[in-house]
Amino acid sequence: MNSPPPMASQTLLSPPRPPPLQTTPSFQRQTTVTKRARSSSIVSVQEIPENYDDQLDQGALTNVNATWVNYKGAWLIHVVLILSGIVLLDIIPGMTQDLAWTIVNLGYLTISYIVFHYVTGVPFDLANNSGVYDRLTLWEQIDSGAQYTPAKKWLTTLPIVLFLVSTHYTRYDSHPALFTLNLVSLVAVGLAPKLPVFHRLRFKFFDAGTTPEPSAPPTPVEESMHAGERDFSRFTS
């Protein structure tokens, strides 16, 4: 009578079972949430890129937001506004020439900075710009962004002449504070944004950047997925 094969031979045919995975219940685990460091910078510089498609769209459309700068009388209107401001301030009782010319100088620099270097896009022709000027300032739109054109030379020379006239009437030898204020405003607000080195550059102060999501313990679904991956790796190894 044949005897049955030993049990050891049967156990060799079946693959070994992995040991049971010891997991800790979620209510017994310590939940620790650590926040990642938030990257920040005092001054960040961003450059507006220029591609070939935007150049084609800009050449195919007439930008009425910037073409008026080269119209007849567009240069003279700056002088008229400056003289009108001086006349209106002289009417105010007690207004001295020192203060009047300083106010006109600072007012012209502030308004010109907002119009030419702060506002972006085409606010008065939204239907025919195709969005190619949405991120460009008026100064960057004038003459298709070309530098040292007659219009840009005039807009750069006028603040310098206004500064020289204002310093003459404010008697800078007797009022050094007004002279310093006018000079710093001219360089920082009137001339620096017009330099070609700052063309298509945007400066953001105290930009905190994007805040990443905080890291937290894995969810039960993620734990089950990782447990299945570990079991499969043990079985195949």
Short mmCIF file of C-alpha atoms in Angstrom, two decimals:
data_model
loop_
_atom_site.label_atom_id
_atom_site.label_comp_id
_atom_site.label_asym_id
_atom_site.label_seq_id
_atom_site.Cartn_x
_atom_site.Cartn_y
_atom_site.Cartn_z
CA MET A 1 0.00 0.00 0.00
CA ASN A 2 1.43 3.35 -1.15
CA SER A 3 1.99 5.90 1.60
CA PRO A 4 0.93 9.56 1.01
CA PRO A 5 3.69 12.05 0.18
CA PRO A 6 5.10 13.96 3.07
CA MET A 7 3.57 17.33 3.98
CA ALA A 8 6.89 19.09 3.51
CA SER A 9 6.75 18.54 -0.25
CA GLN A 10 3.30 20.18 -0.42
CA THR A 11 4.43 23.23 1.49
CA LEU A 12 7.26 23.79 -0.95
CA LEU A 13 4.82 24.11 -3.85
CA SER A 14 2.86 27.04 -2.36
CA PRO A 15 4.47 30.54 -2.17
CA PRO A 16 5.28 31.86 1.29
CA ARG A 17 2.74 34.17 2.81
CA PRO A 18 3.93 37.59 3.90
CA PRO A 19 3.72 38.33 7.60
CA PRO A 20 0.71 40.32 8.71
CA LEU A 21 1.16 44.06 8.53
CA GLN A 22 1.07 45.75 11.90
CA THR A 23 -0.78 49.03 11.58
CA THR A 24 -1.70 51.48 14.23
CA PRO A 25 -5.29 52.72 14.28
CA SER A 26 -5.75 56.27 13.16
CA PHE A 27 -7.16 57.36 16.51
CA GLN A 28 -3.95 56.23 18.27
CA ARG A 29 -1.53 58.00 15.95
CA GLN A 30 -0.06 61.36 16.79
CA THR A 31 -1.17 63.93 14.28
CA THR A 32 1.60 66.40 13.60
CA VAL A 33 1.20 69.07 10.97
CA THR A 34 4.32 70.92 9.90
CA LYS A 35 4.11 74.00 7.72
CA ARG A 36 6.73 74.59 5.13
CA ALA A 37 8.68 77.78 5.02
CA ARG A 38 7.10 80.55 3.01
CA SER A 39 9.46 81.99 0.44
CA SER A 40 9.39 85.78 0.19
CA SER A 41 11.53 88.56 -1.21
CA ILE A 42 11.68 92.29 -0.69
CA VAL A 43 11.89 93.13 -4.41
CA SER A 44 11.04 90.73 -7.22
CA VAL A 45 11.56 91.55 -10.89
CA GLN A 46 9.31 90.11 -13.59
CA GLU A 47 9.93 90.54 -17.30
CA ILE A 48 7.04 90.67 -19.75
CA PRO A 49 7.99 88.34 -22.63
CA GLU A 50 7.54 89.30 -26.26
CA ASN A 51 6.72 86.69 -28.90
CA TYR A 52 6.30 86.72 -32.64
CA ASP A 53 2.50 86.36 -32.57
CA ASP A 54 2.10 89.50 -30.46
CA GLN A 55 4.28 91.44 -32.88
CA LEU A 56 2.08 90.35 -35.79
CA ASP A 57 -1.10 91.38 -33.97
CA GLN A 58 0.38 94.72 -32.97
CA GLY A 59 1.39 95.43 -36.57
CA ALA A 60 -2.03 94.47 -37.96
CA LEU A 61 -4.05 96.70 -35.61
CA THR A 62 -3.98 100.45 -35.00
CA ASN A 63 -3.38 101.22 -31.35
CA VAL A 64 -5.37 104.40 -30.77
CA ASN A 65 -4.21 104.38 -27.16
CA ALA A 66 -0.66 105.32 -28.20
CA THR A 67 -0.93 106.99 -31.62
CA TRP A 68 -2.28 110.25 -30.17
CA VAL A 69 1.18 111.00 -28.75
CA ASN A 70 2.40 111.85 -32.26
CA TYR A 71 -0.63 113.96 -33.23
CA LYS A 72 -0.38 117.72 -33.78
CA GLY A 73 -0.82 119.58 -30.53
CA ALA A 74 -0.11 116.54 -28.34
CA TRP A 75 3.27 117.92 -27.37
CA LEU A 76 1.97 121.43 -26.76
CA ILE A 77 -0.79 120.26 -24.41
CA HIS A 78 1.82 119.41 -21.74
CA VAL A 79 3.07 123.00 -21.68
CA VAL A 80 -0.49 124.33 -21.58
CA LEU A 81 -1.37 122.14 -18.61
CA ILE A 82 1.76 123.17 -16.71
CA LEU A 83 1.14 126.90 -17.26
CA SER A 84 -2.53 126.47 -16.35
CA GLY A 85 -1.53 124.83 -13.08
CA ILE A 86 0.80 127.71 -12.25
CA VAL A 87 -1.90 130.30 -12.96
CA LEU A 88 -4.47 128.47 -10.83
CA LEU A 89 -2.08 128.16 -7.90
CA ASP A 90 -1.08 131.82 -8.08
CA ILE A 91 -4.73 132.78 -7.61
CA ILE A 92 -4.80 131.11 -4.18
CA PRO A 93 -4.11 133.73 -1.45
CA GLY A 94 -0.86 133.19 0.41
CA MET A 95 0.57 130.82 -2.19
CA THR A 96 4.26 131.50 -2.79
CA GLN A 97 6.14 130.78 -6.00
CA ASP A 98 8.34 128.28 -4.19
CA LEU A 99 5.42 126.14 -3.17
CA ALA A 100 3.48 126.67 -6.41
CA TRP A 101 6.28 125.45 -8.68
CA THR A 102 7.00 122.53 -6.37
CA ILE A 103 3.35 121.45 -6.45
CA VAL A 104 3.21 121.77 -10.24
CA ASN A 105 6.43 119.82 -10.66
CA LEU A 106 5.37 117.00 -8.34
CA GLY A 107 1.87 116.96 -9.79
CA TYR A 108 3.10 116.69 -13.36
CA LEU A 109 5.55 113.90 -12.47
CA THR A 110 2.87 111.97 -10.60
CA ILE A 111 0.23 112.27 -13.33
CA SER A 112 2.69 111.42 -16.10
CA TYR A 113 3.91 108.38 -14.16
CA ILE A 114 0.38 107.07 -13.69
CA VAL A 115 -0.57 107.66 -17.33
CA PHE A 116 2.62 106.44 -19.02
CA HIS A 117 4.13 103.91 -16.61
CA TYR A 118 1.45 102.56 -14.25
CA VAL A 119 -1.76 101.92 -16.18
CA THR A 120 -1.53 98.92 -18.50
CA GLY A 121 -3.63 97.85 -21.45
CA VAL A 122 -5.88 99.84 -23.75
CA PRO A 123 -8.66 101.26 -21.57
CA PHE A 124 -10.49 103.13 -24.37
CA ASP A 125 -10.46 100.55 -27.18
CA LEU A 126 -11.37 97.18 -25.70
CA ALA A 127 -12.90 95.72 -28.86
CA ASN A 128 -10.01 96.00 -31.32
CA ASN A 129 -6.82 95.26 -29.38
CA SER A 130 -6.96 91.41 -29.24
CA GLY A 131 -5.40 91.53 -25.78
CA VAL A 132 -1.85 92.06 -27.06
CA TYR A 133 -1.45 95.28 -25.05
CA ASP A 134 -3.04 94.10 -21.82
CA ARG A 135 0.27 93.79 -19.95
CA LEU A 136 2.06 96.76 -21.54
CA THR A 137 2.15 100.31 -20.25
CA LEU A 138 1.47 103.31 -22.47
CA TRP A 139 5.21 104.09 -22.61
CA GLU A 140 5.87 100.56 -23.90
CA GLN A 141 3.11 100.94 -26.51
CA ILE A 142 4.34 104.24 -27.95
CA ASP A 143 5.99 103.76 -31.36
CA SER A 144 5.65 99.96 -30.98
CA GLY A 145 8.13 99.95 -28.11
CA ALA A 146 10.97 101.62 -30.05
CA GLN A 147 13.43 103.66 -28.01
CA TYR A 148 14.72 107.21 -28.59
CA THR A 149 11.88 108.23 -30.89
CA PRO A 150 10.99 111.95 -31.17
CA ALA A 151 7.92 111.53 -28.95
CA LYS A 152 9.87 109.74 -26.24
CA LYS A 153 12.68 112.28 -26.41
CA TRP A 154 10.17 115.08 -25.90
CA LEU A 155 8.49 113.31 -22.97
CA THR A 156 11.91 112.75 -21.39
CA THR A 157 13.19 116.30 -21.92
CA LEU A 158 10.09 118.07 -20.62
CA PRO A 159 10.39 116.89 -16.96
CA ILE A 160 14.05 117.97 -16.95
CA VAL A 161 13.17 121.46 -18.22
CA LEU A 162 10.33 121.72 -15.70
CA PHE A 163 12.72 120.76 -12.90
CA LEU A 164 15.23 123.43 -13.95
CA VAL A 165 12.52 126.09 -14.10
CA SER A 166 11.07 125.06 -10.75
CA THR A 167 14.48 125.17 -9.06
CA HIS A 168 15.02 128.66 -10.46
CA TYR A 169 11.77 129.99 -9.01
CA THR A 170 12.04 128.10 -5.72
CA ARG A 171 15.50 129.59 -4.97
CA TYR A 172 17.12 126.25 -4.19
CA ASP A 173 19.95 128.00 -2.31
CA SER A 174 17.41 129.20 0.28
CA HIS A 175 15.21 126.06 0.24
CA PRO A 176 17.45 122.99 -0.01
CA ALA A 177 14.61 120.72 1.13
CA LEU A 178 12.45 121.67 -1.86
CA PHE A 179 15.40 121.24 -4.20
CA THR A 180 16.09 117.75 -2.84
CA LEU A 181 12.42 116.81 -3.10
CA ASN A 182 12.19 117.96 -6.72
CA LEU A 183 15.45 116.26 -7.67
CA VAL A 184 14.58 112.90 -6.11
CA SER A 185 11.12 112.99 -7.69
CA LEU A 186 12.59 113.77 -11.10
CA VAL A 187 15.07 110.89 -11.01
CA ALA A 188 12.83 108.26 -9.37
CA VAL A 189 9.48 109.07 -10.99
CA GLY A 190 10.24 111.11 -14.10
CA LEU A 191 13.39 109.58 -15.62
CA ALA A 192 14.05 106.09 -14.23
CA PRO A 193 10.88 104.43 -15.61
CA LYS A 194 11.72 105.78 -19.08
CA LEU A 195 15.16 104.17 -19.30
CA PRO A 196 15.50 101.34 -21.85
CA VAL A 197 17.03 99.07 -19.21
CA PHE A 198 13.64 98.95 -17.44
CA HIS A 199 11.69 98.17 -20.62
CA ARG A 200 9.06 95.46 -19.96
CA LEU A 201 10.19 95.00 -16.38
CA ARG A 202 7.82 94.87 -13.41
CA PHE A 203 8.98 95.42 -9.84
CA LYS A 204 6.96 93.92 -7.00
CA PHE A 205 7.81 94.84 -3.43
CA PHE A 206 7.37 92.39 -0.57
CA ASP A 207 6.05 89.68 -2.85
CA ALA A 208 5.35 86.64 -0.66
CA GLY A 209 4.95 84.28 -3.59
CA THR A 210 2.79 81.19 -3.53
CA THR A 211 2.19 79.50 -0.19
CA PRO A 212 2.53 75.69 -0.43
CA GLU A 213 -0.01 73.40 1.17
CA PRO A 214 0.93 72.22 4.69
CA SER A 215 2.09 68.63 5.06
CA ALA A 216 -0.21 66.36 7.11
CA PRO A 217 -0.49 62.64 8.04
CA PRO A 218 -1.70 60.34 5.26
CA THR A 219 -5.38 59.54 4.96
CA PRO A 220 -6.71 55.96 5.39
CA VAL A 221 -7.06 55.65 1.61
CA GLU A 222 -3.42 56.64 1.11
CA GLU A 223 -2.37 54.19 3.84
CA SER A 224 -4.19 51.32 2.17
CA MET A 225 -2.57 52.15 -1.16
CA HIS A 226 0.90 52.25 0.39
CA ALA A 227 0.22 49.00 2.27
CA GLY A 228 -0.77 47.28 -0.97
CA GLU A 229 2.41 48.50 -2.65
CA ARG A 230 4.53 47.16 0.22
CA ASP A 231 2.80 43.76 0.11
CA PHE A 232 3.29 43.51 -3.64
CA SER A 233 6.97 44.43 -3.35
CA ARG A 234 7.50 41.76 -0.68
CA PHE A 235 5.76 39.13 -2.78
CA THR A 236 7.75 39.88 -5.92
CA SER A 237 11.14 40.22 -4.21
#
